[in-house]
PDB file of C-alpha atoms in Angstrom:
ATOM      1  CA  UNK A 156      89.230 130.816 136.453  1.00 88.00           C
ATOM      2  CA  UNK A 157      91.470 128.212 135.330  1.00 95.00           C
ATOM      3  CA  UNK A 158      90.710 124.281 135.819  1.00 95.00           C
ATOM      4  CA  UNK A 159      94.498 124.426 138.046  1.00 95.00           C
ATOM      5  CA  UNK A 160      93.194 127.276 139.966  1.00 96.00           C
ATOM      6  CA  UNK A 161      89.368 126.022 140.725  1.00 96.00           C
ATOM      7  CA  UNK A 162      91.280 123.104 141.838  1.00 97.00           C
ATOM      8  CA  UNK A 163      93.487 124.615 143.856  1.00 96.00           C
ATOM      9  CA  UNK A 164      90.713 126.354 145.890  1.00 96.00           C
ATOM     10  CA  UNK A 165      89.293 123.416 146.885  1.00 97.00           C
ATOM     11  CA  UNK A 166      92.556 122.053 147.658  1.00 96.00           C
ATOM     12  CA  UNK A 167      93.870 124.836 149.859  1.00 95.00           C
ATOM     13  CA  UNK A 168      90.030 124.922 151.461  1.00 95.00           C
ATOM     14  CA  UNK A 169      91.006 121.434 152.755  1.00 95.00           C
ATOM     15  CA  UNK A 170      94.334 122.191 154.405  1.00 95.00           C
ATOM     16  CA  UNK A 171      93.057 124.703 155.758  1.00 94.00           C
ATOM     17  CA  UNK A 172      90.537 122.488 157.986  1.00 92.00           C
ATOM     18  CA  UNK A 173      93.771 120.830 159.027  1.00 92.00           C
ATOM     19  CA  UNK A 174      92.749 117.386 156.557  1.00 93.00           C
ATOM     20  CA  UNK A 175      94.806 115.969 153.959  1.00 94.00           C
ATOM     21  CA  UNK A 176      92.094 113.306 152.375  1.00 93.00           C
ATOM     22  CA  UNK A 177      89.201 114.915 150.787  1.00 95.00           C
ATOM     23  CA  UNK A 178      85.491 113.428 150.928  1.00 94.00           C
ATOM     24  CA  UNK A 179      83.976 112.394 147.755  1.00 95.00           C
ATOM     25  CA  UNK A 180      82.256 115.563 147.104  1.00 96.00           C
ATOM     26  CA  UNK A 181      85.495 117.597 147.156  1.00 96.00           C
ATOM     27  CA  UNK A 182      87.618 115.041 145.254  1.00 97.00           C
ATOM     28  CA  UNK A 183      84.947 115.422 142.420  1.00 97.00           C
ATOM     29  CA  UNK A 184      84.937 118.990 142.155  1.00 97.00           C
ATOM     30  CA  UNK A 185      88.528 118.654 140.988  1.00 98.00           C
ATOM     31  CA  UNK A 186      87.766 116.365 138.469  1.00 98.00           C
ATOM     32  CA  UNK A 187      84.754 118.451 136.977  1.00 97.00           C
ATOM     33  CA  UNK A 188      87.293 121.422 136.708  1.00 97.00           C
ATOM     34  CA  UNK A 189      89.242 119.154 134.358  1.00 97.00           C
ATOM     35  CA  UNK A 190      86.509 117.908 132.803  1.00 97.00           C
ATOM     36  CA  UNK A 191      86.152 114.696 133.591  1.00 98.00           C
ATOM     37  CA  UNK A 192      82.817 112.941 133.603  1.00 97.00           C
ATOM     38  CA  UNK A 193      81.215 113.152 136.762  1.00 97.00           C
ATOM     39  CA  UNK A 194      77.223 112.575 138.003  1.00 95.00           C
ATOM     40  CA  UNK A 195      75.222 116.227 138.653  1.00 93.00           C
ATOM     41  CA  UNK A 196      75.145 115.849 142.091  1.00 95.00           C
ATOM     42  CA  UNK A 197      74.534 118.213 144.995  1.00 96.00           C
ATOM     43  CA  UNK A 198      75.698 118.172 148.617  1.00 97.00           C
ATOM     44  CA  UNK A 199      72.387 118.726 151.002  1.00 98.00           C
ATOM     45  CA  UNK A 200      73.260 120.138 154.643  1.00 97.00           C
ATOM     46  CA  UNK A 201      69.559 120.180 156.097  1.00 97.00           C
ATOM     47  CA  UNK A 202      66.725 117.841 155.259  1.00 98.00           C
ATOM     48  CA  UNK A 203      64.943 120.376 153.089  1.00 98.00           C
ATOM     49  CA  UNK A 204      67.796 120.926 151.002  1.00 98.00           C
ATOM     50  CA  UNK A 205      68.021 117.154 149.914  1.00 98.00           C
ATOM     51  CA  UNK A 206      64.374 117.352 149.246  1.00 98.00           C
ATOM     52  CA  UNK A 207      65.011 120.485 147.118  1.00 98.00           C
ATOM     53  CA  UNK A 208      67.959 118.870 145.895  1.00 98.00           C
ATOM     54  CA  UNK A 209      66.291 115.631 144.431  1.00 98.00           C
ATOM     55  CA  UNK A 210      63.196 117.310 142.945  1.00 97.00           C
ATOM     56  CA  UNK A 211      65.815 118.763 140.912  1.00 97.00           C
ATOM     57  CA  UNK A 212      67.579 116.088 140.281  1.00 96.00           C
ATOM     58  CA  UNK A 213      64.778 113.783 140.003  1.00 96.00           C
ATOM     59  CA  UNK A 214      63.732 110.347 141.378  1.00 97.00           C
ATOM     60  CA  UNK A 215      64.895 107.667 142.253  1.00 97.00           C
ATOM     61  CA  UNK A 216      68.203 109.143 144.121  1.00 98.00           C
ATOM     62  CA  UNK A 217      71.370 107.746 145.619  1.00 97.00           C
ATOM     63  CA  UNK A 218      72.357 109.487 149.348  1.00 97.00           C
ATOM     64  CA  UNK A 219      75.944 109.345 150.122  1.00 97.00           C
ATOM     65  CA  UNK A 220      76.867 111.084 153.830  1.00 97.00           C
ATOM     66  CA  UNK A 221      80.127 113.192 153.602  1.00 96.00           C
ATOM     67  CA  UNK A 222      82.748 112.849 156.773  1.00 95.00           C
ATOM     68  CA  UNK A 223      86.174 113.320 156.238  1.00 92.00           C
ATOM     69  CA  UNK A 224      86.543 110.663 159.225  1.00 92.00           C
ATOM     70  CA  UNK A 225      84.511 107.680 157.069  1.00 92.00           C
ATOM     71  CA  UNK A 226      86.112 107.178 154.075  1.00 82.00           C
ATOM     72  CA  UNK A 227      84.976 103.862 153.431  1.00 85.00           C
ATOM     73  CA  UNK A 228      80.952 104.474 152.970  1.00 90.00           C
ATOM     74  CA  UNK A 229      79.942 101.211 151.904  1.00 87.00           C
ATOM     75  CA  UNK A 230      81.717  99.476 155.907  1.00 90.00           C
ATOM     76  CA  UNK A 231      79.218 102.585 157.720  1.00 94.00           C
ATOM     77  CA  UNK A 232      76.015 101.760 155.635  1.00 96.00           C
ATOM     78  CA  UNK A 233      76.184 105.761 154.746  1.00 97.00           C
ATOM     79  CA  UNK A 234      75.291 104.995 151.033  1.00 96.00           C
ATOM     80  CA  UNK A 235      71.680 104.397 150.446  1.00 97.00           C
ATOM     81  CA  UNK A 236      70.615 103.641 146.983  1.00 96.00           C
ATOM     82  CA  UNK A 237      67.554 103.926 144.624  1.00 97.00           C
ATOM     83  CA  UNK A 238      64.926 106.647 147.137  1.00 98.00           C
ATOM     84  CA  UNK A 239      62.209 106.915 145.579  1.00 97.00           C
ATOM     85  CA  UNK A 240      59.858 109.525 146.977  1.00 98.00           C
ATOM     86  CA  UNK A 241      60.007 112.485 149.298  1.00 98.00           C
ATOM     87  CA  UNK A 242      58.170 110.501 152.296  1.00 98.00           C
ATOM     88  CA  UNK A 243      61.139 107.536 151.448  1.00 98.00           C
ATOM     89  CA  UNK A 244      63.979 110.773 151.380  1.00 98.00           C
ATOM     90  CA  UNK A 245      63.133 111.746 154.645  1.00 97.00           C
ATOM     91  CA  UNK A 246      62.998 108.592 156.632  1.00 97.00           C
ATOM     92  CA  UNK A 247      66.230 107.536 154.958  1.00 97.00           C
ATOM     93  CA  UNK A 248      67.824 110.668 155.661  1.00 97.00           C
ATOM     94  CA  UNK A 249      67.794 109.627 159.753  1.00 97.00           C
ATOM     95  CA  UNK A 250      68.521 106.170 159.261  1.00 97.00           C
ATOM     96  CA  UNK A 251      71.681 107.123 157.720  1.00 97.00           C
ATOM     97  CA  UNK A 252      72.773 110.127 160.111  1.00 97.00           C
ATOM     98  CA  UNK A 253      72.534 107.234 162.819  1.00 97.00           C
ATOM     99  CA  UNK A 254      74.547 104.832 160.805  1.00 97.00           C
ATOM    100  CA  UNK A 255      77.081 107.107 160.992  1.00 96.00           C
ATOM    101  CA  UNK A 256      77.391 107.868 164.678  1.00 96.00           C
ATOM    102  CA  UNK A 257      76.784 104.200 165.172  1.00 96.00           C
ATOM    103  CA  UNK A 258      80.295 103.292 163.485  1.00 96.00           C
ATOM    104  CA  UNK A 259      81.851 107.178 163.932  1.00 95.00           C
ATOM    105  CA  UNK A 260      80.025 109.316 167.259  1.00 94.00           C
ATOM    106  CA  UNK A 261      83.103 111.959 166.865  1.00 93.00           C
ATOM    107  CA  UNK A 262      82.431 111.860 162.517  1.00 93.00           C
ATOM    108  CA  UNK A 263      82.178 115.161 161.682  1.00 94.00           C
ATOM    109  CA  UNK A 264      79.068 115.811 158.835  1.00 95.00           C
ATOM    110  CA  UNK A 265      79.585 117.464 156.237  1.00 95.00           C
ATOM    111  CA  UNK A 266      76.718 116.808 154.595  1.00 97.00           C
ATOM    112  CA  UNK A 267      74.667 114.377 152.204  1.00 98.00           C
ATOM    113  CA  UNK A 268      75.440 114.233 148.616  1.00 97.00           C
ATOM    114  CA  UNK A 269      72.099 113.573 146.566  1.00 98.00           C
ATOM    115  CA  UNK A 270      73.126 112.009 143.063  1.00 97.00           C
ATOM    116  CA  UNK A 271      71.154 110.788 140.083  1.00 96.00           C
ATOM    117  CA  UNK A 272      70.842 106.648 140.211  1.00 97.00           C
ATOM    118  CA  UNK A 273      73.352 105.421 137.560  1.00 95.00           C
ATOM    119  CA  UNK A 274      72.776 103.094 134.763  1.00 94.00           C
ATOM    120  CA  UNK A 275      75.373 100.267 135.761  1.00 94.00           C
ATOM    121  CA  UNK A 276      77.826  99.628 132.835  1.00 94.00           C
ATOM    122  CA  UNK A 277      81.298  97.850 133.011  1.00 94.00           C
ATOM    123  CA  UNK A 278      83.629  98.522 136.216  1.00 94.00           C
ATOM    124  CA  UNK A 279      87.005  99.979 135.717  1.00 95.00           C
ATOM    125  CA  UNK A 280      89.844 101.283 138.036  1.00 95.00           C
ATOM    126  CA  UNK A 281      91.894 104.262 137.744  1.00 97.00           C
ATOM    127  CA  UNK A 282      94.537 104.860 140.306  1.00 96.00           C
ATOM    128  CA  UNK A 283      97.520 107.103 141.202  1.00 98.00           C
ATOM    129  CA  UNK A 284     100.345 106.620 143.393  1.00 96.00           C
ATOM    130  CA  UNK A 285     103.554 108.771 144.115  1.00 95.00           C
ATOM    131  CA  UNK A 286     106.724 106.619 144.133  1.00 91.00           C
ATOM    132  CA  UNK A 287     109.953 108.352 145.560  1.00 89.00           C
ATOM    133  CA  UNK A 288     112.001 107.885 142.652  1.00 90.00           C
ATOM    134  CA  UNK A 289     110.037 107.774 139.359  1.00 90.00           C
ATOM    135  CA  UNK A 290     107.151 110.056 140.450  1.00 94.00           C
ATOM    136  CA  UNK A 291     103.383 109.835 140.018  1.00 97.00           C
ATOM    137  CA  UNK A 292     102.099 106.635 138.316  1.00 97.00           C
ATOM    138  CA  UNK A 293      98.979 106.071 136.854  1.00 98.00           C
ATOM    139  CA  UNK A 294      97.217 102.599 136.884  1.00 96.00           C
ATOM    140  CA  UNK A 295      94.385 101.191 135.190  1.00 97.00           C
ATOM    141  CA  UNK A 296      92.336  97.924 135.170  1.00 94.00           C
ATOM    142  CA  UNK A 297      89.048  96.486 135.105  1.00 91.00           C
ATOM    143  CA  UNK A 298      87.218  96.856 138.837  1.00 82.00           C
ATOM    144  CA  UNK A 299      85.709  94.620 141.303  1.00 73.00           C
ATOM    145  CA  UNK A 300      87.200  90.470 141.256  1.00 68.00           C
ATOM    146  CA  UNK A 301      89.869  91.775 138.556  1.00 68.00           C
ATOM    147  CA  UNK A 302      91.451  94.401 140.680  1.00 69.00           C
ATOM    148  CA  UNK A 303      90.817  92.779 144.017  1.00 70.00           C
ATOM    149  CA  UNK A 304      91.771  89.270 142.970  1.00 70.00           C
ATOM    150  CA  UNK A 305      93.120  88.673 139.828  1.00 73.00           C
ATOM    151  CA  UNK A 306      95.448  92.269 140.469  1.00 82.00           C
ATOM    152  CA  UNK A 307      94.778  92.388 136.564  1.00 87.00           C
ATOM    153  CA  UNK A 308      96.319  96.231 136.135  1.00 93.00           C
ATOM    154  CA  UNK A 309      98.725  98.298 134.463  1.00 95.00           C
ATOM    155  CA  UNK A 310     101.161 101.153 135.168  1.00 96.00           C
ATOM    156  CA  UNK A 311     102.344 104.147 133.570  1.00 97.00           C
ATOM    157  CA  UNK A 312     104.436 107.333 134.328  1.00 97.00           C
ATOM    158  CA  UNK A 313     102.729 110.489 134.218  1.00 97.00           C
ATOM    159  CA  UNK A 314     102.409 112.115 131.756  1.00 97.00           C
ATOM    160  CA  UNK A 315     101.113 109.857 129.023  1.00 97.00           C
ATOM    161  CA  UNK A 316     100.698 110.094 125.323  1.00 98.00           C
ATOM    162  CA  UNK A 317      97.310 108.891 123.922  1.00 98.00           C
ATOM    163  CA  UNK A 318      99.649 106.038 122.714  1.00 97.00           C
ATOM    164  CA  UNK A 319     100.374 105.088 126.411  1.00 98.00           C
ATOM    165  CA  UNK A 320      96.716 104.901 127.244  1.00 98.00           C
ATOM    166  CA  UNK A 321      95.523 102.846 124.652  1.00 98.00           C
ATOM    167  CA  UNK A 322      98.580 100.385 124.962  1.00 97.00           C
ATOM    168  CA  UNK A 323      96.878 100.371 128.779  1.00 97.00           C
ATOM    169  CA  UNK A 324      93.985  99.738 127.703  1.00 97.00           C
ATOM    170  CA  UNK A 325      95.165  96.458 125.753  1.00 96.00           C
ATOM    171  CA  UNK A 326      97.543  95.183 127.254  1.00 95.00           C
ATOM    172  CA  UNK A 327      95.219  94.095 130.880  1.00 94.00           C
ATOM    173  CA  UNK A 328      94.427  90.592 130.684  1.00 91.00           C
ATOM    174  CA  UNK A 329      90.738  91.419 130.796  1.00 90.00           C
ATOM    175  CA  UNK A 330      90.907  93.490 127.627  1.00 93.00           C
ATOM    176  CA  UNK A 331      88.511  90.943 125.719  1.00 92.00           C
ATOM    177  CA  UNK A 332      86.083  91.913 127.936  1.00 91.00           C
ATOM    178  CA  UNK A 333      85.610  95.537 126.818  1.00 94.00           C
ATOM    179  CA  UNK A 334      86.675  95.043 123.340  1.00 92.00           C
ATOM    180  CA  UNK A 335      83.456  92.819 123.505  1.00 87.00           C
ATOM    181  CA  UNK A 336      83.803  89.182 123.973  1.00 77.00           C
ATOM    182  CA  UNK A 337      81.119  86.875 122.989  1.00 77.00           C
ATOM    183  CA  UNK A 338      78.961  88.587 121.243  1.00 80.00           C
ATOM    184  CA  UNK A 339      78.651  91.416 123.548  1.00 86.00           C
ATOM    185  CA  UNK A 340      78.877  95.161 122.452  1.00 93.00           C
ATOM    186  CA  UNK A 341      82.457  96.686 122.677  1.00 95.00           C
ATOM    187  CA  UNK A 342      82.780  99.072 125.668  1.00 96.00           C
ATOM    188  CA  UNK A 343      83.790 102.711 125.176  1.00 97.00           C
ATOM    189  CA  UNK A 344      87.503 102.573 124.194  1.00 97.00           C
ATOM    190  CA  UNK A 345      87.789 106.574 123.303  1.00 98.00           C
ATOM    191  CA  UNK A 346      85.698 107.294 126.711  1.00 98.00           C
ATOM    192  CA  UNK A 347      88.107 105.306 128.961  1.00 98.00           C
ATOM    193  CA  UNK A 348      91.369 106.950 126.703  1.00 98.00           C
ATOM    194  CA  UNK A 349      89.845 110.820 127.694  1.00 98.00           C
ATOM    195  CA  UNK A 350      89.733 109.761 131.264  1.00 98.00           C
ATOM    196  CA  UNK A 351      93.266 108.130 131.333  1.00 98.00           C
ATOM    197  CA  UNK A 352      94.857 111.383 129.371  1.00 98.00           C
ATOM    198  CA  UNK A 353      92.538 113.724 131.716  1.00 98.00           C
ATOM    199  CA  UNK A 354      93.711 112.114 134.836  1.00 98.00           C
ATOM    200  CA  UNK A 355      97.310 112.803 133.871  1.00 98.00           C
ATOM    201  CA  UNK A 356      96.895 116.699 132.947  1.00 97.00           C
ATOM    202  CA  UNK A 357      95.297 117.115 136.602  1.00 98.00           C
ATOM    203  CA  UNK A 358      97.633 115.190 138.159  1.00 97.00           C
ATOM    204  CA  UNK A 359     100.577 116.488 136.002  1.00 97.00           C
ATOM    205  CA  UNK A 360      99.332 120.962 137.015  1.00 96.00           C
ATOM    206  CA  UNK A 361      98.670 119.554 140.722  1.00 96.00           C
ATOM    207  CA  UNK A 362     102.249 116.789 141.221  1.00 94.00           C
ATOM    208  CA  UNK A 363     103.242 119.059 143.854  1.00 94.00           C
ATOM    209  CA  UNK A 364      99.841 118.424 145.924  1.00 96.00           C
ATOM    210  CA  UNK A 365      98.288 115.470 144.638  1.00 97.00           C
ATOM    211  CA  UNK A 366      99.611 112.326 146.661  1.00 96.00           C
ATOM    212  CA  UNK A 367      97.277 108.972 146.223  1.00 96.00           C
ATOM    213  CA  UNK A 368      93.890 109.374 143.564  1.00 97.00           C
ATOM    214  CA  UNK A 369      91.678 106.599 143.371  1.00 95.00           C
ATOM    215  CA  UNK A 370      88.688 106.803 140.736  1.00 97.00           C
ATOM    216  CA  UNK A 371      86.493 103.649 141.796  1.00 92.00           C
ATOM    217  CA  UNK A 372      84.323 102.500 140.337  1.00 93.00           C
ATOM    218  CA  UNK A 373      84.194 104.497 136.816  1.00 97.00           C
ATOM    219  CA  UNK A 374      81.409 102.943 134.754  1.00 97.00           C
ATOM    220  CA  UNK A 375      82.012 102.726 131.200  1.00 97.00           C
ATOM    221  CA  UNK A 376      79.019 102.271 128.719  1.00 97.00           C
ATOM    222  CA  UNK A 377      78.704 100.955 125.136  1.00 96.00           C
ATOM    223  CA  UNK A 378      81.057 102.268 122.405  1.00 96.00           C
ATOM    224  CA  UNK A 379      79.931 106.062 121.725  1.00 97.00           C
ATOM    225  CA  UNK A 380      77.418 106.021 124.851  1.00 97.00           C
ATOM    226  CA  UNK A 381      80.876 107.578 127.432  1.00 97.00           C
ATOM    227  CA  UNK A 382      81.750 107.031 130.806  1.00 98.00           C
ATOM    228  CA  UNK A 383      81.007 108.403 134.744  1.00 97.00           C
ATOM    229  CA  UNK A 384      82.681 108.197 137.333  1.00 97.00           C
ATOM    230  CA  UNK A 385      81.400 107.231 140.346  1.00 95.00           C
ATOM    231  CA  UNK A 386      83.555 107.223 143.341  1.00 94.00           C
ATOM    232  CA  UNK A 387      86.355 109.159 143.782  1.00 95.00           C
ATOM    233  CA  UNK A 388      88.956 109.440 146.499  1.00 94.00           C
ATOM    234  CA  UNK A 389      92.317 111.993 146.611  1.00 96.00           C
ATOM    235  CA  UNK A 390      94.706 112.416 148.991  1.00 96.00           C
ATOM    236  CA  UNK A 391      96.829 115.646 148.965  1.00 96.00           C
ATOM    237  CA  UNK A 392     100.312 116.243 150.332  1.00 93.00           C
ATOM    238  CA  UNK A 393     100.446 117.722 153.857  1.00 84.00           C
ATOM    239  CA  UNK A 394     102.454 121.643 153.492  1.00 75.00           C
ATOM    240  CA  UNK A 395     105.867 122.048 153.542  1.00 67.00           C
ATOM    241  CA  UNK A 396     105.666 124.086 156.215  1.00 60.00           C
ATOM    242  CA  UNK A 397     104.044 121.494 158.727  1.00 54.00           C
ATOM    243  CA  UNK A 398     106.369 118.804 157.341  1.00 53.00           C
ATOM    244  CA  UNK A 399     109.205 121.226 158.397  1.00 55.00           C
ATOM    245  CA  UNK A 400     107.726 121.850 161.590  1.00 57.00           C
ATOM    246  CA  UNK A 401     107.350 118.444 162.245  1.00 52.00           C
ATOM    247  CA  UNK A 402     110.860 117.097 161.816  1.00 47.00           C
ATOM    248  CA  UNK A 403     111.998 120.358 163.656  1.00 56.00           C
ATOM    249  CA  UNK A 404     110.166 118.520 166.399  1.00 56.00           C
ATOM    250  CA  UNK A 405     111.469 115.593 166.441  1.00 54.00           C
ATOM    251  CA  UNK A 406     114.660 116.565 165.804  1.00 48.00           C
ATOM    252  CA  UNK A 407     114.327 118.528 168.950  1.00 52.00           C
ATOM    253  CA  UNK A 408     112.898 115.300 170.759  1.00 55.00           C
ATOM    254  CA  UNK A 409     115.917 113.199 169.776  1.00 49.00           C
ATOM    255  CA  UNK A 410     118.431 116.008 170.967  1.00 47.00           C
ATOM    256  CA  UNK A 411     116.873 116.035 174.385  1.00 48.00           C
TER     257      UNK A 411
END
C-alpha cells in the first residue's frame, strides 16, 4: 500500500465518523506513512492495554487521552508526563479520564496514547494553511516565545525545492540559534530540511483533503542526532458532497 493510500484510509475513516479534525493519534499515522519522524507510540483503550502497552514501550511513559472534542490537551490536564511504574500507570490513568469529563462530560474517548518520554531538544514549528488564491503554504519557525511572540516565521508555496527549505531555514531571525550560537552545538539542519520537503510531498498527494496541519512542537537534536515530532494536529476538508448539500440548504432557506 502506498504512503497516499495508507493515508487516505485514515482520512476517509474520519469522515466517515462525521469529524473533520483528527486527534493526535490519527494525524500521526499520516505522517509515519510518509515517513516522517514520529515517537513509537500506541493508543491503549482499556487499562490493561496501557499497561501492556508501556512494558513494551518501557518506563518512564507520557499518557496523552484522545477526544476528537479536546483538541487542546495541555487546557484539560489530559497529558500526563514522565509515569514511572505500573502502580503510578494505573492511578494516573483515572485521574486523567476525570480530567476530561471535568472540562468535556459529552468528550467522546477514544483512547490513551502511551508514548516513550522524549529527550527535549530545540522547539520548532511547522505549519500549513490553505489560502484561496495561492494554495497551500507551508511555514516554519522556531516554537514556543518565537512563534507566539516574536511571530519569527517564514512562508512558502507548496511544493518546495530543497533550495526553498534551506533558504527557510536561514532566513528566520532566530537562525543563530540552531546554526549554534555561543558556543553551543549546531542543531540538525539536514533533519529539519527532510521534514520541511516531507511535509510538502504529503501535503502536495493529499491538497485536495488536507486543509490546516500544524506539527508542534517538533524537537530537533544535535547535528546528525535527527528530529521527532511531537504534536501533531490536521484538519481535513469537509466532502464535496456535504458542502453541496449544505449550500443547497441554504439556498433553499433564503428562497423561502
Amino acid at each position: 500500500m502506498s504512503a497516499k493510500e495508507k493515508a487516505l484510509e485514515v482520512i476517509e475513516s474520519v469522515l466517515k465518523s462525521g469529524r473533520t479534525a483528527l486527534v493526535e493519534y490519527e494525524a500521526k499515522q499520516i505522517l509515519k506513512a510518509y515517513g516522517l519522524p514520529v515517537p513509537e507510540e500506541k493508543l491503549a483503550k482499556t487499562l490493561d492495554e496501557a499497561l501492556h502497552y508501556a512494558e513494551e514501550i518501557g518506563y518512564p511513559v507520557a499518557m496523552k487521552l484522545m477526544s476528537p472534542q479536546i483538541l487542546h490537551k495541555s487546557d484539560a490536564k489530559v497529558v500526563l508526563l514522565n509515569i514511572k511504574t505500573p502502580e503510578e500507570l494505573k492511578e494516573k490513568w483515572e485521574v486523567i479520564h476525570e480530567n476530561a469529563r471535568r472540562y468535556r462530560p459529552d468528550a467522546e474517548i477514544l483512547g490513551v496514547l502511551i508514548a516513550p518520554m522524549l529527550k527535549v531538544g530545540r522547539e520548532i514549528i511547522i505549519g500549513v494553511t490553505e489560502d484561496p488564491q495561492f494554495g497551500h503554504a507551508l511555514m516554519f519557525g522556531l516554537g514556543g516565545i518565537f512563534v507566539e511572540v516574536l511571530k519569527d516565521v517564514t512562508f512558502r508555496i507548496i511544493p518546495i525545492t530543497e533550495r526553498d527549505a534551506r533558504k527557510m531555514i536561514r532566513e528566520i531571525k532566530s537562525y543563530p540559534i540552531l546554526a549554534g550560537a555561543r558556543g553551543e552545538e549546531p542543531a540538525d539542519i539536514d533533519a529539519i530540511v527532510n521534514l520541511l520537503l516531507k511535509v510538502s510531498e504529503l501535503v502536495d498527494d493529499l491538497r485536495d483533503y488536507i486543509k490546516e496541519m500544524d506539527l508542534n512542537p517538533v524537537f530537533v537534536y544535535n547535528e546528525g542526532e535527527g528530529a521527532v515530532v511531537v504534536d501533531a494536529r490536521i484538519i481535513v476538508k469537509e466532502p464535496v458532497e456535504k458542502k453541496e448539500e449544505e449550500i443547497g440548504s441554504d439556498y433553499k432557506e433564503r428562497c423561502a
